[in-house]
Coordinates of C-alpha atoms in Angstrom, one line a residue:
M16 CA -41.2 -5.4 30.5
L17 CA -41.1 -3.2 33.4
R18 CA -40.9 -0.3 31.3
T19 CA -43.0 1.1 28.2
T20 CA -40.4 3.0 26.8
T21 CA -37.0 4.8 27.6
C22 CA -35.9 7.8 29.5
G23 CA -34.6 9.4 26.0
A24 CA -37.4 8.5 23.7
L25 CA -40.3 10.8 24.4
T26 CA -41.0 14.2 22.5
I27 CA -43.9 16.4 22.2
S28 CA -45.6 14.0 19.9
N29 CA -46.1 11.6 22.8
L30 CA -48.5 14.1 24.7
G31 CA -51.4 12.5 26.7
E32 CA -49.8 9.2 26.5
T33 CA -49.5 7.1 29.6
V34 CA -46.1 5.7 30.2
T35 CA -43.8 3.9 32.7
L36 CA -39.9 4.7 32.8
C37 CA -37.3 2.8 34.7
G38 CA -34.1 3.9 35.6
W39 CA -31.8 5.9 38.3
V40 CA -32.3 9.1 40.0
Q41 CA -30.3 11.9 38.8
K42 CA -31.4 14.7 41.1
S43 CA -34.5 16.0 42.9
R44 CA -35.8 19.2 43.6
D45 CA -38.5 19.8 46.2
L46 CA -40.2 23.2 45.7
G47 CA -43.0 22.7 48.6
G48 CA -46.0 22.0 46.7
M49 CA -44.2 20.3 43.9
T50 CA -41.4 17.8 43.4
F51 CA -39.1 17.4 40.4
I52 CA -37.2 14.3 39.8
D53 CA -34.9 13.7 36.9
I54 CA -34.7 10.0 35.9
R55 CA -32.0 8.7 33.8
D56 CA -31.2 5.5 31.7
R57 CA -28.7 4.9 29.2
Y58 CA -30.9 6.6 26.5
G59 CA -31.4 9.9 28.3
I60 CA -33.3 11.9 30.9
T61 CA -36.7 12.8 31.6
Q62 CA -38.3 15.0 34.3
L63 CA -41.0 13.6 36.5
V64 CA -43.5 16.0 38.3
F65 CA -45.2 15.3 41.5
N66 CA -47.9 17.5 42.6
M67 CA -49.2 17.5 46.3
D68 CA -52.5 18.9 45.2
D69 CA -52.9 15.7 43.0
D70 CA -51.4 12.9 45.6
Q71 CA -49.8 13.9 48.9
D72 CA -48.7 10.5 49.6
L73 CA -47.0 10.1 46.3
C74 CA -45.3 13.5 46.6
K75 CA -44.1 12.5 49.9
A76 CA -42.5 9.3 48.4
A77 CA -40.7 11.3 45.9
R78 CA -39.2 13.5 48.8
N79 CA -37.6 10.3 50.1
L80 CA -35.7 9.5 46.9
G81 CA -32.0 9.7 46.9
R82 CA -29.7 9.9 44.4
E83 CA -29.1 6.7 42.2
F84 CA -32.2 5.0 43.5
V85 CA -33.5 2.5 40.9
I86 CA -37.0 3.4 40.3
S87 CA -40.4 2.7 38.0
A88 CA -42.3 5.8 37.4
T89 CA -46.0 5.7 35.8
G90 CA -47.5 8.8 34.5
M91 CA -48.8 11.1 31.7
V92 CA -46.8 12.8 29.0
V93 CA -47.4 16.6 29.5
E94 CA -45.9 19.8 27.8
R95 CA -43.1 21.5 30.0
S96 CA -43.8 25.0 30.8
N97 CA -39.9 25.6 31.2
K98 CA -38.7 23.9 28.2
N99 CA -35.0 22.7 28.3
L100 CA -33.8 22.4 24.3
K101 CA -30.5 21.2 25.5
I102 CA -32.0 17.4 25.7
P103 CA -34.3 15.5 23.3
T104 CA -36.8 15.1 26.1
G105 CA -36.6 18.9 27.0
E106 CA -40.2 19.8 25.7
I107 CA -42.1 17.3 28.0
E108 CA -42.4 15.9 31.5
I109 CA -44.3 13.2 33.4
K110 CA -47.1 14.1 35.4
M111 CA -46.9 11.2 38.0
T112 CA -49.5 8.8 39.0
G113 CA -47.3 5.8 40.4
L114 CA -43.8 5.3 41.7
N115 CA -42.1 2.1 42.9
V116 CA -38.7 1.9 44.4
L117 CA -37.0 -1.0 42.7
N118 CA -33.8 -0.8 44.9
A119 CA -32.8 2.1 47.2
A120 CA -29.1 3.2 47.1
K121 CA -26.3 4.5 49.2
L122 CA -25.1 7.7 48.2
P123 CA -22.2 7.2 45.6
P124 CA -18.7 8.1 46.4
F125 CA -18.7 10.8 43.4
L126 CA -21.4 12.7 41.7
I127 CA -22.6 10.7 38.5
E128 CA -22.6 13.9 36.3
D129 CA -20.6 14.5 33.0
E130 CA -18.4 16.5 35.0
T131 CA -17.7 14.5 38.3
D132 CA -15.6 15.2 41.6
G133 CA -14.0 11.7 41.4
G134 CA -10.6 11.3 40.5
D135 CA -9.2 8.4 38.7
D136 CA -8.5 6.0 41.5
L137 CA -11.8 6.4 43.0
R138 CA -13.6 6.2 39.6
M139 CA -11.4 2.8 38.9
K140 CA -12.5 1.4 42.1
Y141 CA -16.2 2.1 41.5
R142 CA -15.9 1.5 37.7
Y143 CA -19.4 0.6 37.4
L144 CA -20.6 3.6 38.8
D145 CA -18.3 5.7 36.3
L146 CA -19.9 3.7 33.5
R147 CA -23.1 5.3 34.5
R148 CA -21.7 8.8 33.4
N149 CA -22.6 10.1 29.8
P150 CA -19.0 10.7 28.5
V151 CA -17.8 7.2 29.9
R152 CA -21.1 5.5 28.5
N153 CA -20.8 7.1 25.1
N154 CA -17.3 5.8 25.0
M155 CA -18.5 2.4 25.0
V156 CA -21.2 3.1 22.6
L157 CA -18.5 4.6 20.1
R158 CA -16.5 1.2 20.4
H159 CA -19.6 -0.7 19.9
K160 CA -20.3 1.1 16.6
M161 CA -16.8 1.0 15.3
A162 CA -16.6 -2.9 16.0
Q163 CA -19.9 -3.3 14.0
A164 CA -18.5 -1.2 11.1
V165 CA -15.6 -3.2 11.0
R166 CA -17.4 -6.4 10.7
R167 CA -19.5 -5.0 8.2
Y168 CA -16.6 -3.7 6.1
L169 CA -14.8 -6.8 6.1
D170 CA -17.7 -9.3 5.8
A171 CA -18.6 -7.5 2.4
K172 CA -14.7 -7.9 1.5
D173 CA -15.2 -11.8 1.9
F174 CA -13.5 -12.1 5.4
I175 CA -14.3 -14.8 7.5
E176 CA -14.0 -14.3 11.2
V177 CA -12.4 -17.3 12.9
E178 CA -11.7 -17.4 16.4
T179 CA -8.1 -19.0 17.5
P180 CA -7.0 -20.4 20.8
V181 CA -6.4 -18.3 24.2
L182 CA -4.2 -21.1 25.5
I183 CA -1.2 -21.7 23.6
K184 CA 2.7 -21.8 23.7
S185 CA 4.9 -19.6 25.2
T186 CA 7.7 -18.1 22.7
P187 CA 11.0 -16.2 23.4
E188 CA 10.6 -13.6 20.8
G189 CA 8.5 -10.3 21.6
A190 CA 7.2 -9.0 24.9
R191 CA 6.9 -11.2 27.9
D192 CA 4.0 -13.7 28.0
F193 CA 1.4 -14.2 30.7
V194 CA 1.9 -17.8 31.5
V195 CA -0.9 -20.3 32.8
P196 CA 0.0 -23.4 34.8
S197 CA -1.5 -26.6 33.5
R198 CA -3.0 -28.8 36.1
M199 CA -3.2 -31.9 34.0
N200 CA 0.4 -31.7 32.9
P201 CA 2.5 -30.6 36.0
G202 CA 5.4 -28.4 35.2
E203 CA 4.0 -27.2 32.1
F204 CA 2.7 -23.9 31.3
Y205 CA 0.3 -22.5 28.5
A206 CA 0.8 -18.8 27.4
L207 CA -1.8 -16.1 26.6
P208 CA -1.4 -15.0 23.2
Q209 CA 0.3 -11.8 22.5
S210 CA -1.3 -12.0 19.0
P211 CA -3.0 -14.8 16.9
Q212 CA 0.3 -14.5 14.4
T213 CA 0.8 -18.1 13.9
F214 CA -2.8 -19.2 13.7
K215 CA -3.6 -16.8 11.3
Q216 CA -0.8 -17.9 9.1
L217 CA -2.1 -21.6 9.5
L218 CA -5.4 -20.5 8.3
M219 CA -3.9 -19.2 5.2
V220 CA -2.2 -22.5 4.8
S221 CA -5.8 -24.2 5.3
G222 CA -7.2 -22.1 2.4
F223 CA -9.1 -19.4 4.4
D224 CA -7.7 -16.7 2.2
R225 CA -9.3 -14.1 4.1
Y226 CA -9.5 -14.1 7.8
F227 CA -10.0 -11.5 10.6
Q228 CA -10.9 -11.4 14.3
I229 CA -11.5 -9.0 16.9
V230 CA -9.4 -10.4 19.6
K231 CA -8.2 -10.4 22.8
C232 CA -4.4 -10.2 23.2
F233 CA -2.0 -9.9 26.3
R234 CA 1.3 -8.9 27.1
D235 CA 3.0 -8.6 30.3
E236 CA 5.0 -5.6 29.9
D237 CA 5.4 -1.9 31.6
L238 CA 2.3 0.0 31.2
R239 CA 1.5 3.3 30.0
A240 CA -1.5 5.6 28.5
D241 CA -1.7 3.5 25.2
R242 CA -0.9 0.1 27.0
Q243 CA -2.8 -2.3 28.8
P244 CA -1.9 -6.1 30.0
E245 CA -4.9 -7.1 27.9
F246 CA -5.9 -5.3 24.9
T247 CA -7.9 -5.7 21.7
Q248 CA -6.7 -6.0 18.2
I249 CA -8.4 -6.1 14.5
D250 CA -6.4 -8.8 13.5
C251 CA -6.3 -9.7 9.7
E252 CA -4.5 -11.8 7.2
M253 CA -4.9 -12.3 3.5
S254 CA -3.8 -15.0 0.7
F255 CA -2.3 -14.4 -2.8
I256 CA -1.7 -10.8 -2.5
E257 CA 1.1 -8.4 -2.3
Q258 CA 1.8 -5.4 0.0
E259 CA -0.4 -2.7 -2.3
D260 CA -3.4 -5.1 -1.9
I261 CA -2.9 -5.0 1.8
L262 CA -2.6 -1.0 1.8
N263 CA -5.6 -0.4 -0.4
V264 CA -7.9 -3.1 1.6
F265 CA -7.2 -1.6 5.1
E266 CA -6.8 2.0 4.1
G267 CA -10.5 1.5 2.9
L268 CA -11.4 0.3 6.1
I269 CA -9.8 3.2 8.0
R270 CA -11.5 5.7 5.8
T271 CA -14.7 3.7 6.0
L272 CA -14.8 4.2 9.8
F273 CA -14.0 7.9 9.6
K274 CA -16.9 8.2 7.4
E275 CA -19.3 6.0 9.2
I276 CA -18.5 7.1 12.6
K277 CA -17.2 10.8 12.6
G278 CA -18.7 11.9 9.5
I279 CA -15.4 12.8 7.9
D280 CA -13.9 12.1 4.3
L281 CA -10.3 11.1 5.1
P282 CA -8.3 11.7 2.1
E283 CA -6.1 9.3 0.4
V284 CA -3.6 8.3 2.9
P285 CA 0.1 9.4 2.1
R286 CA 3.0 7.0 2.1
M287 CA 6.3 7.7 3.7
Q288 CA 9.6 5.4 3.8
Y289 CA 10.8 4.6 7.4
S290 CA 14.1 6.0 6.5
D291 CA 12.4 9.4 5.5
A292 CA 10.5 9.3 8.8
M293 CA 13.3 9.1 10.8
R294 CA 15.4 11.7 9.0
L295 CA 12.7 14.2 8.6
Y296 CA 10.8 13.7 12.2
G297 CA 13.0 11.3 14.1
S298 CA 10.3 8.9 14.6
D299 CA 8.6 6.0 12.8
K300 CA 5.2 7.3 13.9
P301 CA 5.3 11.0 13.0
D302 CA 2.4 13.5 13.7
T303 CA 1.8 15.0 10.4
R304 CA -1.0 17.3 11.5
F305 CA 1.9 20.1 11.4
G306 CA 5.2 20.4 9.6
M307 CA 8.0 21.8 11.5
Q308 CA 10.2 18.9 9.6
F309 CA 14.0 18.4 10.5
T310 CA 16.8 20.3 8.8
E311 CA 20.2 18.9 9.0
L312 CA 23.0 21.4 9.6
N313 CA 26.2 19.7 9.4
D314 CA 27.4 21.2 6.2
V315 CA 26.5 24.7 7.4
V316 CA 27.7 24.8 11.0
K317 CA 30.8 22.6 11.2
G318 CA 34.4 23.9 11.5
K319 CA 33.7 27.2 13.4
D320 CA 35.8 26.0 16.5
F321 CA 32.3 25.5 18.3
A322 CA 33.0 21.8 20.0
V323 CA 29.4 21.1 20.4
F324 CA 28.7 21.1 16.8
D325 CA 32.2 20.1 15.6
N326 CA 32.2 16.8 17.8
A327 CA 28.6 16.0 17.1
E328 CA 27.6 13.1 14.8
L329 CA 24.6 15.2 13.6
V330 CA 23.5 18.8 14.2
V331 CA 19.9 19.0 13.4
G332 CA 17.0 21.7 14.2
I333 CA 13.2 22.5 13.5
N334 CA 11.8 25.9 12.6
A335 CA 9.1 27.0 15.1
K336 CA 7.2 29.5 13.3
G337 CA 6.2 32.9 14.9
C338 CA 8.0 31.9 18.2
A339 CA 10.9 34.3 17.8
G340 CA 9.5 36.3 20.9
Y341 CA 9.8 33.5 23.1
T342 CA 11.2 35.2 26.6
R343 CA 14.3 33.9 28.1
K344 CA 11.9 32.1 30.8
Q345 CA 10.3 30.3 27.7
M346 CA 13.5 29.3 26.5
D347 CA 14.7 28.0 29.8
E348 CA 11.5 25.8 30.0
L349 CA 12.3 24.4 26.8
T350 CA 16.0 23.6 27.8
D351 CA 14.7 21.9 31.0
F352 CA 12.3 20.0 28.8
I353 CA 14.9 18.4 26.7
R354 CA 17.0 17.7 29.5
R355 CA 14.5 15.6 31.5
P356 CA 15.8 12.0 32.0
Q357 CA 13.3 10.4 29.8
I358 CA 14.4 12.6 26.9
G359 CA 18.1 13.0 27.7
G360 CA 19.1 16.0 25.7
T361 CA 22.3 17.8 27.0
G362 CA 21.4 21.5 25.8
L363 CA 19.4 23.6 23.3
I364 CA 21.0 26.1 20.6
Y365 CA 18.6 28.7 19.2
M366 CA 18.5 31.4 16.5
R367 CA 15.9 34.3 16.4
H368 CA 14.9 35.8 13.0
N369 CA 13.6 39.0 14.4
E370 CA 10.8 41.0 13.3
D371 CA 13.3 43.6 11.9
G372 CA 15.2 41.0 10.0
S373 CA 18.2 40.8 12.1
L374 CA 19.4 37.5 13.4
K375 CA 20.4 36.7 16.8
S376 CA 21.8 33.3 18.1
S377 CA 22.8 31.9 21.4
V378 CA 26.4 31.0 20.0
D379 CA 27.2 34.5 18.3
K380 CA 30.6 34.2 19.6
F381 CA 31.2 31.4 17.2
Y382 CA 29.0 32.3 14.3
D383 CA 28.8 36.0 12.6
E384 CA 26.0 37.2 10.7
A385 CA 26.9 35.8 7.2
S386 CA 27.1 32.3 8.9
L387 CA 23.6 32.9 10.6
K388 CA 22.2 33.9 7.3
L389 CA 23.2 30.6 6.0
W390 CA 21.5 29.1 9.1
A391 CA 18.3 31.1 8.2
Q392 CA 18.5 30.1 4.5
A393 CA 18.9 26.4 5.4
F394 CA 15.6 26.8 7.8
N395 CA 13.6 29.1 5.1
T396 CA 13.2 31.2 8.0
E397 CA 11.0 34.3 8.0
P398 CA 10.9 37.7 10.6
G399 CA 9.4 36.0 13.8
D400 CA 10.7 32.7 13.6
L401 CA 12.7 30.7 16.2
V402 CA 15.0 28.1 15.2
L403 CA 15.7 25.3 17.7
I404 CA 19.0 23.1 17.2
M405 CA 20.3 20.2 19.0
A406 CA 23.6 18.0 18.2
G407 CA 24.7 14.8 19.5
Q408 CA 24.6 10.9 18.2
K409 CA 22.7 10.5 15.2
D410 CA 20.0 8.2 16.5
K411 CA 19.7 9.6 20.0
V412 CA 19.4 13.2 18.7
R413 CA 16.7 12.8 16.4
K414 CA 14.5 11.0 19.0
Q415 CA 15.4 14.0 21.5
L416 CA 14.3 16.4 18.8
N417 CA 11.2 14.5 18.0
E418 CA 10.3 15.3 21.4
L419 CA 10.9 18.8 21.3
R420 CA 9.1 19.1 17.9
L421 CA 5.8 17.5 19.6
E422 CA 6.0 19.8 22.7
M423 CA 6.3 22.8 20.3
G424 CA 3.4 21.4 18.2
T425 CA 1.4 21.4 21.5
R426 CA 2.5 24.6 22.7
L427 CA 1.4 26.1 19.4
G428 CA -2.1 24.3 19.2
L429 CA -1.0 22.5 16.2
R430 CA -2.1 19.0 17.5
D431 CA -5.9 19.6 17.6
K432 CA -7.5 16.5 18.6
N433 CA -10.5 17.2 15.8
T434 CA -8.0 17.0 13.2
F435 CA -7.0 13.8 11.8
S436 CA -3.8 13.1 9.7
A437 CA -3.1 9.6 8.5
L438 CA 0.2 8.1 7.1
W439 CA 1.6 4.8 6.2
V440 CA 5.1 4.1 6.9
L441 CA 6.8 1.6 4.9
D442 CA 9.9 -0.6 4.6
F443 CA 11.1 -0.8 8.0
P444 CA 14.4 -2.4 8.9
L445 CA 13.9 -6.2 8.9
L446 CA 16.3 -6.6 12.1
E447 CA 17.4 -4.3 15.2
W448 CA 20.5 -4.6 17.3
D449 CA 19.8 -5.2 21.0
E450 CA 22.7 -4.3 23.2
E451 CA 21.6 -6.2 26.1
S452 CA 21.3 -9.7 24.4
N453 CA 24.3 -8.7 21.9
R454 CA 22.1 -9.9 18.9
Y455 CA 19.7 -9.0 16.3
H456 CA 15.9 -9.2 17.0
A457 CA 13.0 -9.1 14.5
M458 CA 11.8 -5.3 14.6
H459 CA 8.1 -6.5 13.7
H460 CA 8.3 -10.4 14.2
P461 CA 10.4 -13.3 12.9
F462 CA 7.8 -14.1 10.2
T463 CA 8.1 -10.9 8.4
S464 CA 9.4 -11.3 4.8
P465 CA 12.7 -9.2 3.8
K466 CA 12.5 -7.4 0.8
P467 CA 13.4 -10.0 -2.0
E468 CA 16.3 -7.6 -3.4
D469 CA 17.9 -7.4 0.2
I470 CA 18.0 -11.2 1.3
D471 CA 21.7 -11.5 -0.2
M472 CA 22.6 -9.0 2.7
L473 CA 21.3 -11.0 5.6
D474 CA 24.8 -12.4 5.7
T475 CA 26.9 -9.2 5.0
A476 CA 24.8 -6.2 6.3
P477 CA 22.0 -7.6 8.4
G478 CA 21.1 -4.1 9.8
E479 CA 20.5 -2.8 6.3
V480 CA 18.0 -5.3 5.3
R481 CA 14.5 -4.0 4.6
A482 CA 11.3 -5.7 5.6
N483 CA 7.9 -6.1 3.8
A484 CA 6.4 -4.2 6.5
Y485 CA 4.2 -1.3 6.9
D486 CA 2.6 0.8 9.8
M487 CA -0.7 3.1 9.7
V488 CA -0.1 6.1 11.9
I489 CA -2.7 8.6 13.0
N490 CA -1.9 11.7 14.6
G491 CA 1.4 10.4 15.8
T492 CA 0.0 7.3 16.9
E493 CA 0.9 3.7 15.5
I494 CA -2.7 2.3 15.2
G495 CA -2.0 -0.8 13.1
G496 CA 1.0 -2.6 11.5
G497 CA 1.7 -5.5 9.5
S498 CA 3.8 -7.2 7.0
I499 CA 4.1 -9.7 3.9
R500 CA 4.9 -13.0 5.6
I501 CA 7.6 -15.6 4.9
H502 CA 5.6 -18.7 3.3
D503 CA 8.5 -21.0 2.6
R504 CA 10.4 -23.2 4.9
E505 CA 13.9 -22.4 3.6
L506 CA 13.5 -18.8 4.1
Q507 CA 11.9 -19.1 7.5
S508 CA 14.9 -21.1 8.8
L509 CA 17.3 -18.8 7.2
M510 CA 15.5 -16.0 9.2
F511 CA 15.5 -18.0 12.3
R512 CA 19.3 -18.6 12.0
H513 CA 20.0 -14.9 11.8
L514 CA 17.9 -14.2 14.7
G515 CA 20.2 -16.7 16.9
F516 CA 17.9 -19.7 16.9
S517 CA 19.7 -23.1 16.4
A518 CA 18.0 -25.5 14.4
E519 CA 16.8 -27.3 17.3
E520 CA 15.4 -24.4 19.0
A521 CA 13.5 -23.2 15.8
Q522 CA 12.1 -26.8 15.6
K523 CA 11.0 -26.7 19.0
Q524 CA 9.6 -23.4 19.1
F525 CA 8.0 -23.1 15.5
G526 CA 8.3 -26.7 14.0
F527 CA 4.6 -26.9 13.7
L528 CA 4.5 -23.6 11.3
M529 CA 7.5 -24.7 9.2
D530 CA 6.1 -28.1 8.8
A531 CA 3.1 -26.5 7.6
F532 CA 5.0 -24.4 4.9
E533 CA 5.6 -27.9 3.2
F534 CA 2.2 -28.5 2.4
G535 CA 1.6 -25.8 0.1
A536 CA 1.7 -22.3 1.7
P537 CA 0.3 -19.5 -0.2
P538 CA 2.0 -15.9 -0.6
H539 CA 0.2 -14.3 2.4
G540 CA 0.3 -11.0 4.5
G541 CA -1.8 -9.0 7.2
I542 CA -1.9 -6.4 9.3
A543 CA -3.4 -5.9 13.0
F544 CA -5.0 -2.7 14.3
G545 CA -4.8 -1.7 18.0
F546 CA -8.7 -1.2 18.4
D547 CA -8.5 0.2 21.6
R548 CA -5.8 2.9 20.2
L549 CA -8.3 3.6 17.3
C550 CA -11.4 3.9 19.7
S551 CA -9.4 6.6 22.0
I552 CA -8.3 8.6 18.7
F553 CA -11.8 8.6 17.6
A554 CA -13.0 9.5 20.9
G555 CA -10.5 12.4 21.2
L556 CA -9.0 10.7 24.4
D557 CA -5.3 10.5 25.6
S558 CA -5.7 7.1 27.3
I559 CA -7.0 3.9 26.0
R560 CA -8.5 3.0 29.5
D561 CA -11.2 5.5 28.7
V562 CA -12.7 3.3 26.0
I563 CA -12.3 -0.2 27.9
A564 CA -15.1 -1.1 30.0
F565 CA -13.2 -2.4 32.7
P566 CA -9.5 -1.4 32.5
K567 CA -6.4 -2.1 34.8
N568 CA -4.3 0.9 36.2
N569 CA -0.8 1.5 35.7
S570 CA 0.5 -1.0 37.8
G571 CA -1.6 -3.6 36.1
R572 CA -4.1 -3.9 38.6
D573 CA -8.1 -3.8 38.7
V574 CA -8.6 -2.1 41.6
M575 CA -12.4 -2.8 41.5
I576 CA -12.2 -6.6 42.0
D577 CA -8.9 -6.3 43.7
S578 CA -6.8 -8.5 41.0
P579 CA -4.1 -10.2 40.6
A580 CA -4.7 -11.5 43.9
T581 CA -3.1 -14.7 45.9
I582 CA -4.6 -18.1 45.4
D583 CA -5.2 -20.7 48.3
Q584 CA -2.8 -23.3 49.1
K585 CA -5.0 -26.1 47.8
Q586 CA -5.0 -24.6 44.3
M587 CA -1.3 -24.2 44.6
N588 CA -1.0 -27.8 45.3
E589 CA -3.2 -28.8 42.5
L590 CA -1.0 -26.9 40.1
K591 CA 2.2 -28.3 41.7
I592 CA 3.4 -24.6 42.5
R593 CA 5.2 -24.0 45.6
S594 CA 4.6 -20.7 47.7
V595 CA 6.8 -17.8 46.7
L596 CA 6.5 -16.8 50.4

């Protein structure tokens, strides 16, 4: 080894020892007769001291060191006179006797500091430099520890880690696939897996009753803060179980992660029906760190000749506690917020419950004091509260009000990243109608089992059929989802038929799975957690890019290696692909 110890290991107990450290020059300070160098590796920082009285040549060499030079430094551990108790090595320094420059470095394009002057684009281009910074490196360490904790927990529960194929078959359901041309089979293509779904079900047929994999998945979809074209799942499946077994085992996993990684005793995770989540929060992934549940007002506000309410399918609002003093400017900001194109609201009605007890609304022309008292009663308001109301088509207005609720939660400081609230959302709809294709699609995937008591409604009311499906939500982010699977051919064929597959299409796409069901498939179910999302929540970050070593940008590009890129004509010819240019 070129080093005898690391830059974060030495303490006052090592006084008098001769050591060799290797690392990068963090900064240097030339004080004339003495030069101080901070040497850094991933374990920490240690101060080196060079004295002109001891060795002039060595001190001159130290003065020529630049930021990010890679060096080997040898010397004796001595006690620091000006201690820095903010770092573990702050009571000691190294009195230098030897210096070796292992590699010189250009001046980096941004400061390698906790608070850097590099913007996102620059840091992405030089990601290998960004990874030297403590906050980014700590995210990678957190990710590593979480992965190890996952493996320990699942191994103790008798799960077996099995690797599934990366080159698979493209399927028409779900997001768009990344496809890979096959040189040996011209005109045919592999797809990169959006998940190992069918393979883990086949493992259940194979008798591997408890499977998991921390696995890379791929989706060719539009990107945002919590999406990447390639991402990582904690993928799991179990046989001979019911929904309750899945919820108990994987709630245990999440609570174990919080305990081991964050030192937090997460309470028992409450459960909520999908229908209640949509009714009370307008979202299937509600942020339950704060209240502000929806209150429906149709019975209270209609019939007063106010067309906005009378013509609306749903009138619904929230009580923003303590916000009655909002100024006209603040109210205008909220109205502008819900009118943004991505939200699509048309207007906002409000009522103030003033500190003197009086009630004042933005539609006093239509509603007298007696009417407003009914509003106050419905929202259980107190002096100082502000009621915010929206009206429109049921599903749209709930989604719009959800965005307003989250905005108010942010403004009121109710969405603290150091507070964690988990929730199971259960019994999702099995199918959802797609206007563009004019047919039903599986809300989760086509292998999700319907509730047994709802199967008869597949022919009469398919949109009302509930799925044996469940999501785990933390702080308003879906971090995991799964379902009890269909495990017999007849029901799976029925499901494909209701999804618009002909018998021939179903056999071509998924015949291998339906054939397997005829050889004794056990009842089974599973779940997959978004590992990147989970890590970002634990790290208190808004974007999953910050917990991925080499992420893509919002255009799906790796600007560091300049990918995706064109390939040369010889490769195109081998793959039997004609140029698009």
